[in-house]
GROMACS .gro file of C-alpha atoms in nm:
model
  227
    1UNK     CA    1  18.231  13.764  17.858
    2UNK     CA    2  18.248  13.614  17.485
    3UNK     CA    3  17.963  13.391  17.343
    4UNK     CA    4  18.126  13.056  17.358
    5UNK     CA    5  18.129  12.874  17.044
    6UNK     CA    6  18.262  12.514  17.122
    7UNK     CA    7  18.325  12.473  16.683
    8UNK     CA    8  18.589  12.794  16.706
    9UNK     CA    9  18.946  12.741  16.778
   10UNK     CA   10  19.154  13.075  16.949
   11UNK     CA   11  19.229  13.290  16.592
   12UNK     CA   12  19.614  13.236  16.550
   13UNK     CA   13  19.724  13.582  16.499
   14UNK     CA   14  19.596  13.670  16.789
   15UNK     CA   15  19.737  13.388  16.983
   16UNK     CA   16  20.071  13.521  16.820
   17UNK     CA   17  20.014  13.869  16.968
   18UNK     CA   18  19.904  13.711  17.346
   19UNK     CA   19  20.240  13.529  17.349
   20UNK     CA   20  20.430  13.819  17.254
   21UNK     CA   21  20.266  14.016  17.556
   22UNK     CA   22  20.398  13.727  17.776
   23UNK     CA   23  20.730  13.770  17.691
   24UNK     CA   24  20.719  14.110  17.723
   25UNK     CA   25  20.589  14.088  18.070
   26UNK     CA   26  20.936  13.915  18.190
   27UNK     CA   27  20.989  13.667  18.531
   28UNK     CA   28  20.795  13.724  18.792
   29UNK     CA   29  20.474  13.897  18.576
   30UNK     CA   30  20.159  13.779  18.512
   31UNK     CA   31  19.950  13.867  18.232
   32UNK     CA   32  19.584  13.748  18.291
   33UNK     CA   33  19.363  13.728  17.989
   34UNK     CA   34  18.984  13.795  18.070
   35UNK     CA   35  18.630  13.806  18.001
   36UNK     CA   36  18.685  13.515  17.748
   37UNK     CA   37  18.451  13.216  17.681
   38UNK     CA   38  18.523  12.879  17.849
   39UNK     CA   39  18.622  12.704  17.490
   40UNK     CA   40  18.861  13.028  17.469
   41UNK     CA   41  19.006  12.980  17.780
   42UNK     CA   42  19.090  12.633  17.689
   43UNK     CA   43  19.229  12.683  17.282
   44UNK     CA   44  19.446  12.973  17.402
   45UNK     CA   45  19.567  12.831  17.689
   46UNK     CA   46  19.631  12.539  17.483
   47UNK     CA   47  19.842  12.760  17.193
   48UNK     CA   48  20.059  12.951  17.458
   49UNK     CA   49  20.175  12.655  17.644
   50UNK     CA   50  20.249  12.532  17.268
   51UNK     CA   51  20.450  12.875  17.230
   52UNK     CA   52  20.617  12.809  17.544
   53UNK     CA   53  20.458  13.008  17.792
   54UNK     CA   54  20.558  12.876  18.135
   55UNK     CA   55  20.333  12.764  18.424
   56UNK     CA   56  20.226  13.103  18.604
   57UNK     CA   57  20.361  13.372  18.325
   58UNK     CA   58  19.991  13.381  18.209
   59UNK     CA   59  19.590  13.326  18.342
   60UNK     CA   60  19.309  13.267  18.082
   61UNK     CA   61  18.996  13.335  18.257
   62UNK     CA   62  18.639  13.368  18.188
   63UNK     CA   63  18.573  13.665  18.488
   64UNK     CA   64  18.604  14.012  18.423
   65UNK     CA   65  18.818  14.241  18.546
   66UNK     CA   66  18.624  14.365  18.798
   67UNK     CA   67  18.536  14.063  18.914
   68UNK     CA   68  18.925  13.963  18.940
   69UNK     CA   69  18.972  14.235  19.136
   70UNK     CA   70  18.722  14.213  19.352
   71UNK     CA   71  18.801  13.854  19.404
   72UNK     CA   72  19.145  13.902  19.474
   73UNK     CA   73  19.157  14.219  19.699
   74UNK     CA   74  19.276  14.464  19.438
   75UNK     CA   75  19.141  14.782  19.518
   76UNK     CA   76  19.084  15.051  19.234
   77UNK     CA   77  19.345  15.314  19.326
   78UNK     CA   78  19.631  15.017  19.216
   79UNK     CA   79  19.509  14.927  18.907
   80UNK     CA   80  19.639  15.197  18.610
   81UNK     CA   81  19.435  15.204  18.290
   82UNK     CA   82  19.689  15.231  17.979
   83UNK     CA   83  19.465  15.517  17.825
   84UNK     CA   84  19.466  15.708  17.518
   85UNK     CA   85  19.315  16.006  17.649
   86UNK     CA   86  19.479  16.009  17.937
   87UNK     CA   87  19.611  16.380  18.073
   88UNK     CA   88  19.960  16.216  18.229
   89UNK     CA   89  20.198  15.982  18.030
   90UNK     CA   90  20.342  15.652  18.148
   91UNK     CA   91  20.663  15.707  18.364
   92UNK     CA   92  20.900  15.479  18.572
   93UNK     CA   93  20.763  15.562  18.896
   94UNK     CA   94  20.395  15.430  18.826
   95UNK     CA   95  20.541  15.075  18.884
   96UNK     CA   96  20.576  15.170  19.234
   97UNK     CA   97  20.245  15.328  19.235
   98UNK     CA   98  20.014  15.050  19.050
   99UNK     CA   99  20.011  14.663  19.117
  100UNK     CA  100  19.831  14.622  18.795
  101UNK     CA  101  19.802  14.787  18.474
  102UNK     CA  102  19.526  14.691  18.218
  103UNK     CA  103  19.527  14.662  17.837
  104UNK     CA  104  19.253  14.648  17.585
  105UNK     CA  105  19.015  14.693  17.371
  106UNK     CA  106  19.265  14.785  17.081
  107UNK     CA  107  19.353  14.489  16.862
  108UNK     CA  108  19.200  14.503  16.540
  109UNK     CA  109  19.139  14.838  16.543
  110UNK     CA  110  19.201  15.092  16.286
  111UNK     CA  111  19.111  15.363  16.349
  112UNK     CA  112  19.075  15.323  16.711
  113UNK     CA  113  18.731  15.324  16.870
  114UNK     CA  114  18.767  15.459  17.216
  115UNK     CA  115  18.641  15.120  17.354
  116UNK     CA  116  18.842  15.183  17.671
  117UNK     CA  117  18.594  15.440  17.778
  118UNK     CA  118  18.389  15.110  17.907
  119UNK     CA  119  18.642  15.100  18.204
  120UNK     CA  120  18.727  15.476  18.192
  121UNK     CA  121  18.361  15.508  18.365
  122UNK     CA  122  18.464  15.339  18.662
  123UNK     CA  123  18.698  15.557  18.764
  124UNK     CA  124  19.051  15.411  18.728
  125UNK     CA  125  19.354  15.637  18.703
  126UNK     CA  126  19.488  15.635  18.339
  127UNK     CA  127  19.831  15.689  18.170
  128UNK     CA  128  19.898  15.687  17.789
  129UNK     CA  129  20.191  15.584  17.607
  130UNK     CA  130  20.216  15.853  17.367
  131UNK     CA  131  19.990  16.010  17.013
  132UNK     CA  132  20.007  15.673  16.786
  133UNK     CA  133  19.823  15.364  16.793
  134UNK     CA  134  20.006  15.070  16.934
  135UNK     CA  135  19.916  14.683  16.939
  136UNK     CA  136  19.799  14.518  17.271
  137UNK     CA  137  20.141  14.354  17.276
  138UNK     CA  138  20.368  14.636  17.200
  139UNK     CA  139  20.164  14.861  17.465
  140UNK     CA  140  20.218  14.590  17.724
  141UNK     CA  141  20.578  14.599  17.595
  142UNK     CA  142  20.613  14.936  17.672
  143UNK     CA  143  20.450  15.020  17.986
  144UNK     CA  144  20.699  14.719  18.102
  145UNK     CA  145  21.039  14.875  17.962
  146UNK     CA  146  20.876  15.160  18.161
  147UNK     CA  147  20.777  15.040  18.525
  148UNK     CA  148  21.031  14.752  18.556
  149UNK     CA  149  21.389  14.738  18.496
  150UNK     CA  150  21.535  14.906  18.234
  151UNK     CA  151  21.258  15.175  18.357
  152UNK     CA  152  21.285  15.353  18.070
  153UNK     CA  153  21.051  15.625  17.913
  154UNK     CA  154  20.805  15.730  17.660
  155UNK     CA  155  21.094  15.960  17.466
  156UNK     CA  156  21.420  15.712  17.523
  157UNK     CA  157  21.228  15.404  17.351
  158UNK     CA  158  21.283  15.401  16.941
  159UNK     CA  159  21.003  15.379  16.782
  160UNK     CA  160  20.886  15.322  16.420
  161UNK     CA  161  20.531  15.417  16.308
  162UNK     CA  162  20.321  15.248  16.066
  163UNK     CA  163  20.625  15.017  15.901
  164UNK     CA  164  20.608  14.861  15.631
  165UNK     CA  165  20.707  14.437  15.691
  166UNK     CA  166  20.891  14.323  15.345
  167UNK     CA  167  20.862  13.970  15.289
  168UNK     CA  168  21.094  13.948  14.942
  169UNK     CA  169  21.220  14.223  14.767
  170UNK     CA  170  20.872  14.313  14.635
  171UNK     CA  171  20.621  14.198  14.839
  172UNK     CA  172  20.513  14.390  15.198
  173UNK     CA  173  20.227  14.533  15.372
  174UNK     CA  174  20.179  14.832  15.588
  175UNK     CA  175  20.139  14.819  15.970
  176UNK     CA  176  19.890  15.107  16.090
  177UNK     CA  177  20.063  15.124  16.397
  178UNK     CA  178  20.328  15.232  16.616
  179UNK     CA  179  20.579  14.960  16.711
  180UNK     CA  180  20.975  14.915  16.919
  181UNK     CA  181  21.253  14.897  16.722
  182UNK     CA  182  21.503  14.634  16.732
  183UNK     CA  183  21.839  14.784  16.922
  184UNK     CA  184  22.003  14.512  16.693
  185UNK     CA  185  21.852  14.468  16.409
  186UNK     CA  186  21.657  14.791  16.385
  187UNK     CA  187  21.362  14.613  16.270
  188UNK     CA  188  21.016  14.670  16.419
  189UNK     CA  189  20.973  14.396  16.735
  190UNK     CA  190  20.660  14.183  16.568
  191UNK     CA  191  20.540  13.846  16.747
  192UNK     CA  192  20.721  13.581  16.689
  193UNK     CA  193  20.542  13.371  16.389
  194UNK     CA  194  20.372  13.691  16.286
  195UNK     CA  195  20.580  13.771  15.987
  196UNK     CA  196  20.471  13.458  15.833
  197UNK     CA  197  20.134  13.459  15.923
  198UNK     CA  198  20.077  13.822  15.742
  199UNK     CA  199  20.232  13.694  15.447
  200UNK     CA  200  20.050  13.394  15.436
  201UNK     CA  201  19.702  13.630  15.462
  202UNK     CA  202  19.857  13.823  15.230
  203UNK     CA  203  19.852  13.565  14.981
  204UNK     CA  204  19.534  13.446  15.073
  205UNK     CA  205  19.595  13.147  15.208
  206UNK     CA  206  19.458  13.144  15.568
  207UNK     CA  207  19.248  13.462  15.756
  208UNK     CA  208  19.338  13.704  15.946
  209UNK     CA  209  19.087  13.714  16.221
  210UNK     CA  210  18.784  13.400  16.241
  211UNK     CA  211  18.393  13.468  16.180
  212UNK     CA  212  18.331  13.489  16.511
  213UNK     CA  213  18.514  13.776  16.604
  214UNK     CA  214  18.616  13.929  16.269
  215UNK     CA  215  18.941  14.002  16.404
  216UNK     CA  216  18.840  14.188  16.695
  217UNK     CA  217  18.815  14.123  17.105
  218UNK     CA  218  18.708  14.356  17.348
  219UNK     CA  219  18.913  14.135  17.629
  220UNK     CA  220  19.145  14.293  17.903
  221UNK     CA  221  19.468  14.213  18.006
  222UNK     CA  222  19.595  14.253  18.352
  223UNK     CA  223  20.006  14.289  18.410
  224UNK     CA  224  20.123  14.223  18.773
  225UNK     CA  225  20.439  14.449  18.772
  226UNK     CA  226  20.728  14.358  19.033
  227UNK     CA  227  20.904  14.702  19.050
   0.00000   0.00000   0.00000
């Protein structure tokens, strides 16, 4: 778990980015946000339902994930671990397969730091979602367009690596990762909110992550998939 720090408010970004996973998980999905501090569980709970986030899309919780599974009854061989290294690749038929599928240990980092080997060591089966460095959000986004309805896969999902979001017609900054495109507008799908939050830190007026954390977690996220 997080040190708690009862001064620190839930950094916004990444209140922007836990949102976005929400949405992506759809009706009938939960996304359960763990290992965080009790004055975390509270501020981002707080900023979600502010965002919207209905009653039962979402779970802040200070247990792990191993005590949440041990808690509620889910036993190892249903849990996949979205993993890098993994030898096999996300596919439609793993929502039949898993009841949950964990996230984390990614946002902030560039270059990645292979901190999902902590739960690699306990022996859960893993699937990756491809060569290039996602967010948390966009991964959940993913493995969802995946194992639920439209059950798509890894090489019918448009992708666009490392864009570059323009805020005028000369200002922009580069995204080191790998993000969906837009059917519509062909735009890379951001969080909604984060457009403006990147070019406020862009200009310097607020930060991007909060001293605490320096724009890093090493929380996991749990997605109850209805196949």
């Amino acid at each position: 778990m997080e040190d708690d720090n009862p001064d620190t408010s839930f950094p916004h970004w990444i209140a922007l980015e836990y949102a976005q996973m929400i949405k992506w998980a759809g009706e009938g999905n939960t996304v359960i946000f763990s290992s965080l501090s009790p004055t975390s569980v509270k501020s981002l709970s707080e900023q979600l339902v502010a965002r919207g986030a209905q009653e039962g899309s979402f779970r802040a919780e200070t247990r792990s994930v191993r005590e949440l599974m041990k808690q509620e009854g889910v036993p190892l061989e249903k849990v996949c671990l979205l993993d890098p290294r993994a030898e096999k690749e996300i596919a439609p038929e793993d929502g039949k397969e898993y009841d949950w599928f964990l996230f984390g240990g990614i946002l902030g980092d560039d270059p990645p730091r292979d901190r999902t080997g902590i739960l690699r060591r306990d022996g859960y089966s893993g699937r990756h979602l491809g060569p290039v460095q996602m967010t948390t959000d966009t991964a959940l986004g993913v493995t969802s367009l995946i194992v639920s309805p439209p059950h798509k896969t890894l090489s019918t999902i448009t992708f666009v690596d490392h864009p570059t979001i323009r805020f005028d017609e000369h200002e922009g900054v580069e995204m080191p990762f790998r993000y969906i495109v837009d059917e519509k507008s062909g735009e890379p799908v951001l969080p909604q909110g984060m457009r403006e939050h990147l070019k406020c830190v862009r200009a310097r007026l607020c930060w991007l992550g909060d001293e605490g954390r320096g724009g890093e977690l090493t929380d996991w996220f749990g997605l109850r998939a209805q196949g």
